[in-house]
Coordinates of N, CA and C in Angstrom, one line a residue:
M1 N 0.8 -1.2 0.0 CA 0.0 0.0 0.0 C 0.9 1.2 0.0
T2 N 0.6 2.1 -0.9 CA 1.3 3.4 -1.0 C 0.8 4.4 0.0
A3 N 1.6 5.1 0.7 CA 1.2 6.1 1.7 C 0.6 7.3 1.0
I4 N -0.5 7.8 1.5 CA -1.2 8.9 1.0 C -0.4 10.2 1.4
E5 N -0.1 11.0 0.4 CA 0.7 12.2 0.6 C 0.1 13.4 -0.2
P6 N 0.2 14.6 0.3 CA -0.3 15.8 -0.4 C 0.5 15.8 -1.8
G7 N -0.2 16.2 -2.8 CA 0.4 16.3 -4.1 C 0.1 15.1 -5.0
Q8 N -0.3 14.0 -4.4 CA -0.6 12.8 -5.3 C -1.8 13.1 -6.1
T9 N -1.8 12.5 -7.3 CA -3.0 12.6 -8.2 C -3.6 11.2 -8.3
Y10 N -5.0 11.2 -8.3 CA -5.8 10.0 -8.4 C -6.8 10.2 -9.5
Q11 N -7.2 9.1 -10.1 CA -8.3 9.3 -11.1 C -9.4 8.3 -10.8
S12 N -10.6 8.7 -11.2 CA -11.8 7.9 -10.9 C -11.7 6.5 -11.5
C13 N -12.2 5.5 -10.8 CA -12.3 4.1 -11.3 C -13.6 3.9 -12.1
D14 N -14.5 4.8 -12.0 CA -15.9 4.6 -12.6 C -15.7 4.5 -14.1
P15 N -16.1 3.4 -14.7 CA -16.0 3.3 -16.2 C -16.9 4.2 -17.0
R16 N -17.9 4.8 -16.3 CA -18.8 5.7 -17.0 C -18.2 7.1 -17.1
D17 N -17.2 7.4 -16.3 CA -16.5 8.7 -16.4 C -15.6 8.8 -17.6
E18 N -15.9 9.5 -18.6 CA -15.1 9.7 -19.8 C -15.0 11.1 -20.1
P19 N -13.9 11.9 -20.0 CA -12.7 11.4 -19.4 C -12.8 11.2 -17.9
P20 N -11.9 10.4 -17.3 CA -11.9 10.1 -15.9 C -11.8 11.4 -15.0
I21 N -12.5 11.5 -13.9 CA -12.3 12.6 -13.0 C -11.0 12.4 -12.3
R22 N -10.2 13.5 -12.2 CA -8.9 13.5 -11.6 C -8.9 14.4 -10.4
I23 N -8.4 13.9 -9.3 CA -8.3 14.7 -8.0 C -6.8 14.8 -7.5
R24 N -6.5 15.8 -6.7 CA -5.2 15.9 -6.1 C -5.3 16.1 -4.6
I25 N -4.5 15.3 -3.9 CA -4.5 15.4 -2.4 C -3.9 16.7 -2.0
T26 N -4.6 17.5 -1.2 CA -4.0 18.8 -0.7 C -3.5 18.7 0.7
A27 N -4.2 17.8 1.5 CA -3.8 17.7 2.9 C -4.3 16.3 3.4
Y28 N -3.4 15.7 4.2 CA -3.8 14.4 4.8 C -2.9 14.2 6.0
T29 N -3.5 13.8 7.2 CA -2.7 13.5 8.4 C -2.8 12.0 8.5
P30 N -1.7 11.3 8.6 CA -1.8 9.8 8.7 C -2.7 9.4 9.9
G31 N -3.5 8.4 9.6 CA -4.5 8.0 10.7 C -5.8 8.6 10.5
D32 N -6.0 9.7 9.8 CA -7.3 10.3 9.6 C -8.1 9.5 8.7
A33 N -9.4 9.6 8.8 CA -10.3 8.9 7.9 C -10.6 9.6 6.6
R34 N -10.3 10.9 6.6 CA -10.5 11.7 5.4 C -9.3 12.5 4.9
A35 N -9.2 12.7 3.6 CA -8.2 13.5 3.0 C -8.8 14.7 2.3
H36 N -8.1 15.8 2.3 CA -8.6 17.0 1.6 C -8.2 16.9 0.2
V37 N -9.1 17.1 -0.8 CA -8.8 17.0 -2.2 C -9.4 18.2 -3.0
V38 N -8.8 18.4 -4.2 CA -9.3 19.4 -5.1 C -9.3 18.8 -6.5
D39 N -9.9 19.4 -7.4 CA -9.9 19.0 -8.8 C -8.4 19.1 -9.3
A40 N -7.9 18.1 -9.9 CA -6.5 18.1 -10.3 C -6.2 19.1 -11.4
A41 N -7.1 19.4 -12.3 CA -6.9 20.3 -13.4 C -6.9 21.7 -13.0
T42 N -7.9 22.1 -12.2 CA -8.2 23.5 -11.9 C -7.7 23.9 -10.5
G43 N -7.6 22.9 -9.6 CA -7.3 23.3 -8.2 C -8.5 23.8 -7.4
K44 N -9.6 23.7 -8.0 CA -10.9 24.2 -7.4 C -11.7 23.0 -6.9
R45 N -12.9 23.3 -6.3 CA -13.8 22.3 -5.8 C -13.2 21.5 -4.7
F46 N -12.8 22.2 -3.6 CA -12.3 21.6 -2.4 C -13.4 20.7 -1.8
R47 N -13.0 19.5 -1.3 CA -13.9 18.6 -0.6 C -13.0 17.6 0.2
Q48 N -13.7 16.9 1.1 CA -13.1 15.8 1.9 C -13.5 14.5 1.3
L49 N -12.6 13.6 1.3 CA -12.9 12.2 0.7 C -12.4 11.2 1.7
L50 N -13.2 10.1 1.9 CA -12.7 9.0 2.7 C -11.5 8.4 2.1
V51 N -10.5 8.1 2.9 CA -9.3 7.5 2.4 C -9.5 6.1 2.0
A52 N -10.6 5.4 2.4 CA -10.9 4.1 2.0 C -11.3 4.1 0.5
S53 N -11.6 5.2 -0.1 CA -11.9 5.3 -1.5 C -10.6 5.5 -2.4
L54 N -9.5 5.6 -1.8 CA -8.2 5.8 -2.5 C -7.5 4.5 -2.6
H55 N -7.1 4.1 -3.8 CA -6.5 2.8 -4.0 C -5.2 2.9 -4.8
A56 N -4.3 2.1 -4.4 CA -3.0 2.1 -5.1 C -3.0 1.3 -6.4
S57 N -4.0 0.4 -6.6 CA -4.0 -0.5 -7.8 C -5.4 -0.4 -8.4
P58 N -5.5 -0.4 -9.7 CA -6.8 -0.5 -10.4 C -7.5 -1.9 -10.3
I59 N -6.8 -2.8 -9.8 CA -7.3 -4.2 -9.8 C -7.6 -4.6 -8.3
T60 N -8.8 -5.2 -8.1 CA -9.2 -5.7 -6.8 C -8.4 -7.0 -6.4
K61 N -8.6 -7.4 -5.1 CA -8.0 -8.6 -4.7 C -8.5 -9.8 -5.5
A62 N -9.7 -9.7 -5.9 CA -10.3 -10.8 -6.7 C -9.9 -10.8 -8.2
G63 N -9.0 -9.8 -8.6 CA -8.5 -9.8 -9.9 C -9.4 -9.0 -10.9
Q64 N -10.5 -8.3 -10.4 CA -11.4 -7.6 -11.2 C -11.0 -6.1 -11.3
Q65 N -11.4 -5.5 -12.3 CA -11.2 -4.0 -12.5 C -12.0 -3.3 -11.5
R66 N -11.4 -2.3 -10.8 CA -12.2 -1.5 -9.8 C -13.2 -0.7 -10.5
R67 N -14.4 -0.5 -9.9 CA -15.5 0.3 -10.5 C -15.8 1.5 -9.6
T68 N -15.3 1.5 -8.4 CA -15.6 2.6 -7.5 C -14.3 3.2 -6.9
G69 N -14.4 4.4 -6.4 CA -13.2 5.0 -5.7 C -12.3 5.6 -6.8
Y70 N -11.0 5.9 -6.3 CA -10.0 6.5 -7.1 C -8.7 5.7 -7.0
V71 N -8.0 5.6 -8.1 CA -6.8 4.9 -8.2 C -5.6 5.9 -8.4
L72 N -4.5 5.5 -7.7 CA -3.3 6.4 -7.8 C -2.8 6.5 -9.2
E73 N -2.7 7.7 -9.7 CA -2.2 8.0 -11.1 C -0.8 8.5 -11.1
Q74 N -0.5 9.4 -10.1 CA 0.9 10.0 -10.1 C 1.4 10.2 -8.7
E75 N 2.5 9.7 -8.4 CA 3.2 9.9 -7.1 C 3.7 11.3 -7.0
V76 N 4.0 11.8 -5.8 CA 4.6 13.1 -5.6 C 6.0 13.1 -6.1
A77 N 6.4 14.1 -6.8 CA 7.8 14.2 -7.3 C 8.7 14.5 -6.1
S78 N 9.8 13.7 -6.0 CA 10.7 13.9 -4.9 C 11.7 14.9 -5.2

């Protein structure tokens, strides 16, 4: 599991979203249930999102494509 960090970009797993919705983490305290996110393209539309909705892989444990939540698209540049 990849640690959630501000600056990471995630995209929606919903196959109906074309193009996929992209979000960017703006703030997260390890152990919190929610992360603060904004729209990745505009930096607007601030909201809180449950960290259980953020996934490192687009594939589930059962080997199926995820249909809900957000999958990690881009790590934070070091």
